PDB file of C-alpha atoms in Angstrom:
ATOM      1  CA  MET A 186      82.366  62.184 142.868  1.00 62.00           C
ATOM      2  CA  PRO A 187      80.234  59.295 141.599  1.00 63.00           C
ATOM      3  CA  GLU A 188      79.437  56.532 144.046  1.00 58.00           C
ATOM      4  CA  GLN A 189      81.924  53.673 144.046  1.00 56.00           C
ATOM      5  CA  ASN A 190      79.731  51.360 141.963  1.00 63.00           C
ATOM      6  CA  GLN A 191      78.699  54.069 139.495  1.00 81.00           C
ATOM      7  CA  ARG A 192      80.522  54.625 136.228  1.00 89.00           C
ATOM      8  CA  PRO A 193      81.749  58.209 135.761  1.00 97.00           C
ATOM      9  CA  VAL A 194      79.910  59.824 132.852  1.00 98.00           C
ATOM     10  CA  VAL A 195      82.071  61.561 130.259  1.00 98.00           C
ATOM     11  CA  VAL A 196      81.428  63.524 127.077  1.00 98.00           C
ATOM     12  CA  VAL A 197      84.317  63.768 124.606  1.00 98.00           C
ATOM     13  CA  THR A 198      83.613  66.021 121.638  1.00 97.00           C
ATOM     14  CA  GLY A 199      85.254  65.504 118.278  1.00 92.00           C
ATOM     15  CA  ALA A 200      86.147  61.928 119.197  1.00 93.00           C
ATOM     16  CA  SER A 201      85.953  60.194 115.819  1.00 90.00           C
ATOM     17  CA  ARG A 202      89.733  60.190 115.527  1.00 82.00           C
ATOM     18  CA  GLY A 203      92.955  61.693 116.812  1.00 89.00           C
ATOM     19  CA  ILE A 204      93.349  62.935 120.344  1.00 92.00           C
ATOM     20  CA  GLY A 205      89.587  62.811 120.969  1.00 94.00           C
ATOM     21  CA  ARG A 206      89.519  59.103 120.205  1.00 94.00           C
ATOM     22  CA  GLY A 207      92.591  58.563 122.392  1.00 96.00           C
ATOM     23  CA  ILE A 208      91.054  60.390 125.364  1.00 97.00           C
ATOM     24  CA  ALA A 209      87.726  58.590 124.988  1.00 98.00           C
ATOM     25  CA  THR A 210      89.422  55.190 124.878  1.00 97.00           C
ATOM     26  CA  VAL A 211      91.452  55.931 128.002  1.00 97.00           C
ATOM     27  CA  MET A 212      88.298  56.997 129.836  1.00 98.00           C
ATOM     28  CA  GLY A 213      86.766  53.698 128.762  1.00 98.00           C
ATOM     29  CA  SER A 214      89.722  51.804 130.204  1.00 98.00           C
ATOM     30  CA  HIS A 215      88.817  53.302 133.577  1.00 97.00           C
ATOM     31  CA  GLY A 216      85.248  52.051 133.318  1.00 98.00           C
ATOM     32  CA  CYS A 217      83.598  55.305 132.294  1.00 98.00           C
ATOM     33  CA  THR A 218      80.440  55.718 130.271  1.00 98.00           C
ATOM     34  CA  VAL A 219      81.655  57.846 127.388  1.00 98.00           C
ATOM     35  CA  TYR A 220      79.480  59.800 124.988  1.00 98.00           C
ATOM     36  CA  VAL A 221      81.458  60.072 121.756  1.00 97.00           C
ATOM     37  CA  THR A 222      80.377  63.019 119.609  1.00 97.00           C
ATOM     38  CA  GLY A 223      81.270  63.938 116.061  1.00 94.00           C
ATOM     39  CA  ARG A 224      80.028  64.070 112.482  1.00 84.00           C
ATOM     40  CA  SER A 225      81.826  61.019 111.087  1.00 71.00           C
ATOM     41  CA  GLU A 226      79.406  58.138 110.729  1.00 64.00           C
ATOM     42  CA  ARG A 227      81.460  56.449 108.024  1.00 53.00           C
ATOM     43  CA  THR A 228      85.135  56.570 107.036  1.00 58.00           C
ATOM     44  CA  GLY A 229      85.904  59.460 104.716  1.00 55.00           C
ATOM     45  CA  GLN A 230      82.564  61.183 105.312  1.00 50.00           C
ATOM     46  CA  THR A 231      84.025  64.485 106.494  1.00 58.00           C
ATOM     47  CA  GLU A 232      87.739  64.027 105.770  1.00 63.00           C
ATOM     48  CA  ASP A 233      90.028  61.659 103.923  1.00 65.00           C
ATOM     49  CA  LEU A 234      91.062  60.130 107.237  1.00 66.00           C
ATOM     50  CA  PRO A 235      90.046  56.965 109.097  1.00 62.00           C
ATOM     51  CA  GLY A 236      87.757  57.001 112.130  1.00 73.00           C
ATOM     52  CA  THR A 237      84.072  57.232 113.015  1.00 92.00           C
ATOM     53  CA  ILE A 238      82.106  57.843 116.196  1.00 94.00           C
ATOM     54  CA  TYR A 239      80.942  54.228 116.075  1.00 95.00           C
ATOM     55  CA  GLU A 240      84.484  52.860 115.902  1.00 95.00           C
ATOM     56  CA  THR A 241      85.539  55.029 118.829  1.00 96.00           C
ATOM     57  CA  ALA A 242      82.508  53.968 120.892  1.00 97.00           C
ATOM     58  CA  GLU A 243      83.393  50.336 120.180  1.00 97.00           C
ATOM     59  CA  ALA A 244      86.982  51.010 121.288  1.00 97.00           C
ATOM     60  CA  VAL A 245      85.684  52.562 124.530  1.00 98.00           C
ATOM     61  CA  THR A 246      83.573  49.495 125.250  1.00 98.00           C
ATOM     62  CA  ALA A 247      86.388  47.107 124.326  1.00 98.00           C
ATOM     63  CA  ALA A 248      88.655  48.969 126.773  1.00 97.00           C
ATOM     64  CA  GLY A 249      86.243  48.273 129.633  1.00 97.00           C
ATOM     65  CA  GLY A 250      83.838  51.191 129.565  1.00 98.00           C
ATOM     66  CA  LYS A 251      80.566  51.878 127.810  1.00 98.00           C
ATOM     67  CA  GLY A 252      80.821  53.809 124.561  1.00 98.00           C
ATOM     68  CA  ILE A 253      77.773  55.701 123.306  1.00 98.00           C
ATOM     69  CA  PRO A 254      78.099  57.310 119.854  1.00 97.00           C
ATOM     70  CA  VAL A 255      76.139  60.510 119.255  1.00 97.00           C
ATOM     71  CA  VAL A 256      76.033  62.177 115.858  1.00 96.00           C
ATOM     72  CA  CYS A 257      76.590  65.891 116.394  1.00 95.00           C
ATOM     73  CA  ASP A 258      77.714  68.749 114.192  1.00 94.00           C
ATOM     74  CA  HIS A 259      79.088  71.137 116.799  1.00 95.00           C
ATOM     75  CA  ALA A 260      78.519  74.047 114.427  1.00 95.00           C
ATOM     76  CA  ASP A 261      74.829  73.579 115.246  1.00 96.00           C
ATOM     77  CA  ASP A 262      73.900  74.782 118.745  1.00 97.00           C
ATOM     78  CA  ALA A 263      70.642  72.812 118.725  1.00 97.00           C
ATOM     79  CA  GLN A 264      72.479  69.561 118.009  1.00 97.00           C
ATOM     80  CA  THR A 265      74.954  70.365 120.769  1.00 97.00           C
ATOM     81  CA  LYS A 266      72.166  71.034 123.258  1.00 98.00           C
ATOM     82  CA  ALA A 267      70.569  67.729 122.289  1.00 98.00           C
ATOM     83  CA  VAL A 268      73.741  65.873 123.322  1.00 98.00           C
ATOM     84  CA  PHE A 269      73.571  67.224 126.866  1.00 98.00           C
ATOM     85  CA  ASP A 270      69.819  66.725 127.081  1.00 98.00           C
ATOM     86  CA  GLN A 271      70.423  63.090 126.153  1.00 98.00           C
ATOM     87  CA  VAL A 272      73.139  62.698 128.783  1.00 98.00           C
ATOM     88  CA  ALA A 273      70.942  64.253 131.471  1.00 98.00           C
ATOM     89  CA  ASP A 274      67.958  62.088 130.501  1.00 98.00           C
ATOM     90  CA  GLU A 275      69.896  58.819 130.261  1.00 97.00           C
ATOM     91  CA  GLN A 276      72.442  59.243 133.070  1.00 97.00           C
ATOM     92  CA  GLY A 277      71.135  61.979 135.331  1.00 97.00           C
ATOM     93  CA  ARG A 278      74.652  63.330 135.739  1.00 97.00           C
ATOM     94  CA  LEU A 279      77.828  64.395 133.939  1.00 98.00           C
ATOM     95  CA  ASP A 280      81.240  64.100 135.556  1.00 98.00           C
ATOM     96  CA  ILE A 281      83.695  65.116 132.816  1.00 98.00           C
ATOM     97  CA  LEU A 282      83.373  67.183 129.653  1.00 98.00           C
ATOM     98  CA  VAL A 283      86.339  67.158 127.266  1.00 98.00           C
ATOM     99  CA  ASN A 284      86.057  70.024 124.776  1.00 98.00           C
ATOM    100  CA  ASN A 285      88.083  68.746 121.847  1.00 95.00           C
ATOM    101  CA  ALA A 286      85.981  69.261 118.700  1.00 94.00           C
ATOM    102  CA  ALA A 287      87.608  71.549 116.146  1.00 90.00           C
ATOM    103  CA  LYS A 288      87.318  72.041 112.415  1.00 90.00           C
ATOM    104  CA  VAL A 289      90.858  71.614 111.123  1.00 81.00           C
ATOM    105  CA  ILE A 290      91.942  71.388 107.491  1.00 79.00           C
ATOM    106  CA  ASP A 291      95.310  70.389 106.051  1.00 77.00           C
ATOM    107  CA  ALA A 292      96.055  73.957 104.917  1.00 83.00           C
ATOM    108  CA  LEU A 293      96.599  74.823 108.577  1.00 83.00           C
ATOM    109  CA  THR A 294     100.024  73.156 108.528  1.00 79.00           C
ATOM    110  CA  GLU A 295     101.059  74.353 105.088  1.00 83.00           C
ATOM    111  CA  PRO A 296     103.530  77.238 104.692  1.00 85.00           C
ATOM    112  CA  GLY A 297     102.314  80.701 103.818  1.00 90.00           C
ATOM    113  CA  PRO A 298     100.569  83.689 105.459  1.00 92.00           C
ATOM    114  CA  PHE A 299      96.924  83.561 106.490  1.00 93.00           C
ATOM    115  CA  TRP A 300      95.683  85.804 103.668  1.00 94.00           C
ATOM    116  CA  GLU A 301      97.030  83.375 101.068  1.00 94.00           C
ATOM    117  CA  LYS A 302      95.324  80.381 102.670  1.00 94.00           C
ATOM    118  CA  PRO A 303      91.640  79.387 102.508  1.00 92.00           C
ATOM    119  CA  LEU A 304      89.276  81.536 104.561  1.00 95.00           C
ATOM    120  CA  GLU A 305      87.936  78.206 105.863  1.00 93.00           C
ATOM    121  CA  LEU A 306      90.799  78.205 108.374  1.00 93.00           C
ATOM    122  CA  ALA A 307      88.745  80.678 110.416  1.00 94.00           C
ATOM    123  CA  ASP A 308      86.159  77.941 110.980  1.00 93.00           C
ATOM    124  CA  VAL A 309      88.291  76.702 113.887  1.00 92.00           C
ATOM    125  CA  ILE A 310      86.993  79.720 115.785  1.00 94.00           C
ATOM    126  CA  ASP A 311      83.427  78.441 115.322  1.00 95.00           C
ATOM    127  CA  VAL A 312      83.931  74.689 115.662  1.00 95.00           C
ATOM    128  CA  GLY A 313      86.722  74.858 118.175  1.00 94.00           C
ATOM    129  CA  LEU A 314      86.416  77.931 120.356  1.00 97.00           C
ATOM    130  CA  ARG A 315      82.745  78.867 120.127  1.00 97.00           C
ATOM    131  CA  SER A 316      81.558  75.264 120.157  1.00 97.00           C
ATOM    132  CA  ALA A 317      83.545  74.664 123.348  1.00 98.00           C
ATOM    133  CA  TYR A 318      81.738  77.598 124.941  1.00 98.00           C
ATOM    134  CA  VAL A 319      78.369  76.179 123.869  1.00 98.00           C
ATOM    135  CA  CYS A 320      79.191  72.710 125.224  1.00 98.00           C
ATOM    136  CA  SER A 321      80.347  74.190 128.519  1.00 98.00           C
ATOM    137  CA  HIS A 322      77.190  76.326 128.672  1.00 98.00           C
ATOM    138  CA  TYR A 323      75.013  73.207 128.540  1.00 98.00           C
ATOM    139  CA  ALA A 324      77.266  71.040 130.713  1.00 98.00           C
ATOM    140  CA  ALA A 325      77.614  73.552 133.554  1.00 98.00           C
ATOM    141  CA  PRO A 326      74.004  73.413 134.852  1.00 98.00           C
ATOM    142  CA  ILE A 327      74.201  69.621 135.151  1.00 98.00           C
ATOM    143  CA  MET A 328      77.457  69.838 137.090  1.00 98.00           C
ATOM    144  CA  VAL A 329      76.349  72.772 139.262  1.00 98.00           C
ATOM    145  CA  LYS A 330      73.252  70.847 140.292  1.00 98.00           C
ATOM    146  CA  GLN A 331      75.330  67.879 141.436  1.00 97.00           C
ATOM    147  CA  LYS A 332      78.060  70.169 142.888  1.00 97.00           C
ATOM    148  CA  HIS A 333      80.740  68.191 141.103  1.00 97.00           C
ATOM    149  CA  GLY A 334      82.346  68.008 137.685  1.00 98.00           C
ATOM    150  CA  LEU A 335      85.351  68.762 135.520  1.00 98.00           C
ATOM    151  CA  ILE A 336      85.330  70.738 132.271  1.00 98.00           C
ATOM    152  CA  LEU A 337      88.463  70.295 130.167  1.00 98.00           C
ATOM    153  CA  PHE A 338      89.945  71.918 127.076  1.00 98.00           C
ATOM    154  CA  THR A 339      92.648  70.415 124.854  1.00 96.00           C
ATOM    155  CA  GLY A 340      94.893  73.455 124.576  1.00 93.00           C
ATOM    156  CA  SER A 341      98.370  74.134 123.272  1.00 90.00           C
ATOM    157  CA  GLN A 342     101.203  76.615 123.288  1.00 88.00           C
ATOM    158  CA  GLY A 343      99.589  78.159 120.194  1.00 86.00           C
ATOM    159  CA  GLY A 344      97.686  80.617 122.376  1.00 84.00           C
ATOM    160  CA  GLN A 345     100.924  82.279 123.513  1.00 87.00           C
ATOM    161  CA  TYR A 346     103.476  81.326 120.855  1.00 84.00           C
ATOM    162  CA  TYR A 347     103.197  81.636 117.084  1.00 86.00           C
ATOM    163  CA  PHE A 348     102.095  78.255 115.811  1.00 84.00           C
ATOM    164  CA  MET A 349     100.014  77.447 112.710  1.00 82.00           C
ATOM    165  CA  GLY A 350      98.705  80.960 112.240  1.00 87.00           C
ATOM    166  CA  PRO A 351      96.337  83.516 113.798  1.00 92.00           C
ATOM    167  CA  ALA A 352      93.065  81.548 113.648  1.00 93.00           C
ATOM    168  CA  TYR A 353      94.590  78.588 115.459  1.00 92.00           C
ATOM    169  CA  GLY A 354      96.281  80.955 117.922  1.00 93.00           C
ATOM    170  CA  ALA A 355      93.021  82.742 118.710  1.00 95.00           C
ATOM    171  CA  HIS A 356      91.327  79.375 119.272  1.00 95.00           C
ATOM    172  CA  LYS A 357      93.957  78.229 121.759  1.00 95.00           C
ATOM    173  CA  ALA A 358      94.273  81.594 123.523  1.00 95.00           C
ATOM    174  CA  GLY A 359      90.518  81.568 123.956  1.00 97.00           C
ATOM    175  CA  GLU A 360      90.605  78.146 125.587  1.00 97.00           C
ATOM    176  CA  ASP A 361      93.123  79.405 128.146  1.00 96.00           C
ATOM    177  CA  LYS A 362      90.801  82.308 128.886  1.00 96.00           C
ATOM    178  CA  PHE A 363      87.746  80.038 129.091  1.00 97.00           C
ATOM    179  CA  ALA A 364      89.510  77.904 131.687  1.00 97.00           C
ATOM    180  CA  ALA A 365      90.377  80.956 133.770  1.00 96.00           C
ATOM    181  CA  ASP A 366      87.014  82.717 133.641  1.00 97.00           C
ATOM    182  CA  MET A 367      84.743  79.677 133.709  1.00 98.00           C
ATOM    183  CA  GLY A 368      86.835  78.311 136.557  1.00 97.00           C
ATOM    184  CA  TYR A 369      86.333  81.553 138.454  1.00 96.00           C
ATOM    185  CA  GLU A 370      82.556  81.477 138.014  1.00 97.00           C
ATOM    186  CA  LEU A 371      82.221  77.760 138.828  1.00 98.00           C
ATOM    187  CA  LYS A 372      84.629  77.617 141.768  1.00 95.00           C
ATOM    188  CA  ASP A 373      81.980  77.993 144.482  1.00 96.00           C
ATOM    189  CA  HIS A 374      79.880  75.278 142.850  1.00 98.00           C
ATOM    190  CA  GLY A 375      82.442  72.493 143.163  1.00 97.00           C
ATOM    191  CA  VAL A 376      83.089  72.371 139.413  1.00 98.00           C
ATOM    192  CA  ALA A 377      86.666  72.516 138.129  1.00 98.00           C
ATOM    193  CA  VAL A 378      87.704  73.928 134.752  1.00 98.00           C
ATOM    194  CA  VAL A 379      91.161  73.223 133.338  1.00 98.00           C
ATOM    195  CA  CYS A 380      92.943  73.615 130.012  1.00 97.00           C
ATOM    196  CA  ILE A 381      95.576  70.962 129.306  1.00 97.00           C
ATOM    197  CA  TRP A 382      98.316  71.971 126.892  1.00 94.00           C
ATOM    198  CA  CYS A 383      99.015  69.001 124.643  1.00 89.00           C
ATOM    199  CA  GLY A 384     102.352  68.681 122.899  1.00 84.00           C
ATOM    200  CA  GLY A 385     102.717  67.503 119.336  1.00 76.00           C
ATOM    201  CA  VAL A 386     100.403  64.517 118.925  1.00 63.00           C
ATOM    202  CA  LEU A 387     100.976  61.589 116.571  1.00 60.00           C
ATOM    203  CA  THR A 388      97.525  61.455 114.981  1.00 61.00           C
ATOM    204  CA  ASP A 389      96.586  59.981 111.596  1.00 59.00           C
ATOM    205  CA  ARG A 390      96.687  63.506 110.159  1.00 61.00           C
ATOM    206  CA  THR A 391     100.216  64.002 111.518  1.00 59.00           C
ATOM    207  CA  LYS A 392     101.328  60.652 110.126  1.00 50.00           C
ATOM    208  CA  ARG A 393     100.018  61.659 106.715  1.00 56.00           C
ATOM    209  CA  ILE A 394     101.912  64.958 106.843  1.00 54.00           C
ATOM    210  CA  PHE A 395     105.107  63.189 107.897  1.00 53.00           C
ATOM    211  CA  GLY A 396     104.674  60.577 105.185  1.00 51.00           C
ATOM    212  CA  ALA A 397     104.505  63.277 102.531  1.00 54.00           C
ATOM    213  CA  ASN A 398     107.737  64.908 103.776  1.00 62.00           C
ATOM    214  CA  PRO A 399     109.778  62.157 105.486  1.00 54.00           C
ATOM    215  CA  GLU A 400     113.111  63.988 105.283  1.00 59.00           C
ATOM    216  CA  GLN A 401     111.708  67.239 106.687  1.00 51.00           C
ATOM    217  CA  TYR A 402     110.203  65.478 109.714  1.00 52.00           C
ATOM    218  CA  SER A 403     112.949  62.932 110.328  1.00 50.00           C
ATOM    219  CA  GLY A 404     113.320  62.268 114.072  1.00 56.00           C
ATOM    220  CA  VAL A 405     110.310  64.397 115.043  1.00 57.00           C
ATOM    221  CA  GLU A 406     107.947  61.456 115.523  1.00 61.00           C
ATOM    222  CA  GLU A 407     109.901  60.228 118.555  1.00 68.00           C
ATOM    223  CA  MET A 408     109.169  63.532 120.330  1.00 69.00           C
ATOM    224  CA  LEU A 409     105.406  63.413 119.877  1.00 82.00           C
ATOM    225  CA  GLU A 410     102.715  62.243 122.277  1.00 84.00           C
ATOM    226  CA  THR A 411     100.342  59.407 121.503  1.00 89.00           C
ATOM    227  CA  PRO A 412      96.652  60.371 121.292  1.00 88.00           C
ATOM    228  CA  GLU A 413      96.108  58.463 124.555  1.00 93.00           C
ATOM    229  CA  PHE A 414      98.710  60.375 126.603  1.00 94.00           C
ATOM    230  CA  THR A 415      96.527  63.391 127.418  1.00 95.00           C
ATOM    231  CA  GLY A 416      93.682  61.036 128.359  1.00 97.00           C
ATOM    232  CA  HIS A 417      95.841  59.478 131.068  1.00 97.00           C
ATOM    233  CA  VAL A 418      96.780  62.954 132.341  1.00 97.00           C
ATOM    234  CA  MET A 419      93.128  64.030 132.399  1.00 98.00           C
ATOM    235  CA  TRP A 420      92.057  60.947 134.333  1.00 98.00           C
ATOM    236  CA  ALA A 421      94.780  61.509 136.931  1.00 98.00           C
ATOM    237  CA  LEU A 422      93.749  65.157 137.214  1.00 98.00           C
ATOM    238  CA  TYR A 423      90.102  64.186 137.725  1.00 98.00           C
ATOM    239  CA  ASN A 424      91.136  61.956 140.627  1.00 98.00           C
ATOM    240  CA  ASP A 425      93.544  64.490 142.156  1.00 97.00           C
ATOM    241  CA  PRO A 426      92.375  65.423 145.697  1.00 97.00           C
ATOM    242  CA  LYS A 427      93.674  68.931 144.959  1.00 96.00           C
ATOM    243  CA  LEU A 428      91.718  69.268 141.707  1.00 97.00           C
ATOM    244  CA  MET A 429      89.941  72.455 142.762  1.00 97.00           C
ATOM    245  CA  GLU A 430      93.288  74.089 143.511  1.00 95.00           C
ATOM    246  CA  ARG A 431      94.281  73.508 139.887  1.00 96.00           C
ATOM    247  CA  SER A 432      90.992  74.841 138.524  1.00 97.00           C
ATOM    248  CA  GLY A 433      90.869  78.044 136.519  1.00 96.00           C
ATOM    249  CA  GLN A 434      94.299  77.497 135.025  1.00 96.00           C
ATOM    250  CA  SER A 435      96.088  76.023 132.032  1.00 96.00           C
ATOM    251  CA  TRP A 436      98.675  73.314 132.627  1.00 97.00           C
ATOM    252  CA  ILE A 437     101.277  71.652 130.427  1.00 95.00           C
ATOM    253  CA  GLY A 438     100.188  68.026 130.122  1.00 95.00           C
ATOM    254  CA  ALA A 439     103.762  66.729 130.000  1.00 93.00           C
ATOM    255  CA  GLU A 440     104.533  68.472 133.313  1.00 95.00           C
ATOM    256  CA  LEU A 441     101.419  67.129 135.013  1.00 97.00           C
ATOM    257  CA  ALA A 442     102.398  63.685 133.762  1.00 96.00           C
ATOM    258  CA  ILE A 443     105.666  63.893 135.699  1.00 96.00           C
ATOM    259  CA  GLU A 444     103.799  64.918 138.855  1.00 96.00           C
ATOM    260  CA  TYR A 445     101.350  62.048 138.443  1.00 97.00           C
ATOM    261  CA  GLY A 446     103.978  59.463 137.484  1.00 96.00           C
ATOM    262  CA  ILE A 447     102.597  58.994 133.963  1.00 96.00           C
ATOM    263  CA  LYS A 448     104.698  57.989 130.974  1.00 94.00           C
ATOM    264  CA  ASP A 449     103.722  57.619 127.362  1.00 90.00           C
ATOM    265  CA  GLU A 450     103.886  54.496 125.238  1.00 87.00           C
ATOM    266  CA  GLY A 451     107.332  52.913 125.225  1.00 84.00           C
ATOM    267  CA  ASP A 452     108.070  54.303 128.706  1.00 90.00           C
ATOM    268  CA  ARG A 453     108.738  57.743 127.221  1.00 89.00           C
ATOM    269  CA  GLN A 454     108.469  61.079 128.990  1.00 89.00           C
ATOM    270  CA  PRO A 455     107.352  63.538 126.287  1.00 88.00           C
ATOM    271  CA  PRO A 456     109.117  66.917 126.196  1.00 83.00           C
ATOM    272  CA  ASN A 457     107.202  69.910 127.484  1.00 83.00           C
ATOM    273  CA  MET A 458     106.818  73.335 125.965  1.00 80.00           C
ATOM    274  CA  ARG A 459     108.467  75.159 128.867  1.00 86.00           C
ATOM    275  CA  GLU A 460     111.772  73.386 128.164  1.00 83.00           C
ATOM    276  CA  TRP A 461     111.367  72.920 124.423  1.00 78.00           C
ATOM    277  CA  LEU A 462     110.179  76.395 123.388  1.00 81.00           C
ATOM    278  CA  GLY A 463     110.522  78.454 126.560  1.00 85.00           C
ATOM    279  CA  VAL A 464     106.763  79.054 126.709  1.00 87.00           C
ATOM    280  CA  ALA A 465     104.367  78.234 129.553  1.00 87.00           C
ATOM    281  CA  PRO A 466     100.808  79.085 130.608  1.00 90.00           C
ATOM    282  CA  ARG A 467     100.291  82.494 132.193  1.00 88.00           C
ATOM    283  CA  ARG A 468      98.471  82.775 135.491  1.00 86.00           C
ATOM    284  CA  GLN A 469      95.577  85.183 135.195  1.00 80.00           C
ATOM    285  CA  PRO A 470      94.964  87.439 138.187  1.00 80.00           C
ATOM    286  CA  LEU A 471      91.352  87.132 139.276  1.00 74.00           C
ATOM    287  CA  PRO A 472      89.042  89.304 141.385  1.00 76.00           C
ATOM    288  CA  THR A 473      89.060  88.559 145.097  1.00 69.00           C
ATOM    289  CA  GLY A 474      86.027  87.833 147.201  1.00 55.00           C
ATOM    290  CA  GLY A 475      84.644  84.698 145.593  1.00 49.00           C
ATOM    291  CA  SER A 476      83.144  83.856 142.246  1.00 52.00           C
ATOM    292  CA  ALA A 477      80.468  85.656 140.281  1.00 53.00           C
TER     293      ALA A 477
END
């Protein structure tokens, strides 16, 4: 753990908007130095949605932390490596990595089978699953050297339950597997790896979808999590004395929130997938005798 007077250093990928922005802002509220990565340098640059890395970094600083925007296209391994080189050079450490970047397009939520939708949907496997592997690859040596750190994935029930099609499902199933196998290999180095299953999240994209079909989504909004909710869960997990016991697994964020005494905005306790859909993370059996 960082010394008492030292800000924890955090990297949140894909933090221009949505859940990434929410997590980054929460980390800022706890005094962290947060590197905010993404492609959006101006509103509407990559999507017709609000949010830039600069706005998120400002929100982090306004919340009480130190926000550092870093332009990064996570489809480019060299740009990704440069982020972690910068963190190592400027901070000399890395305490938390939140793998959140993903290339998502509106067609993901539209009805229809995968073969009738744009092939671009498969890009979530590159900027989503593969990019999370690359980030973890470059973060791990920093954390192993300091014998401390937490690598996180923003997962969902989509890895084990049909939700938004096969590309999205493969992305989320892969994150569960990353948490298990990376956690196994990093266990003896004091580095934890965890996948947090988020519920439905009320992002700007979600609001736009709901606005286009208000009758279809009537009453759903009240069941969704704010983008900040998972950030609060992640911070509590990072400070959990039993963090290493939770490593190598996927956890439902809404269930961890109950354990940690966390509620969402408006004093709400979001529903969890185990009760809502009857689906929960599987525990992967691992080899005995220590890590690789």
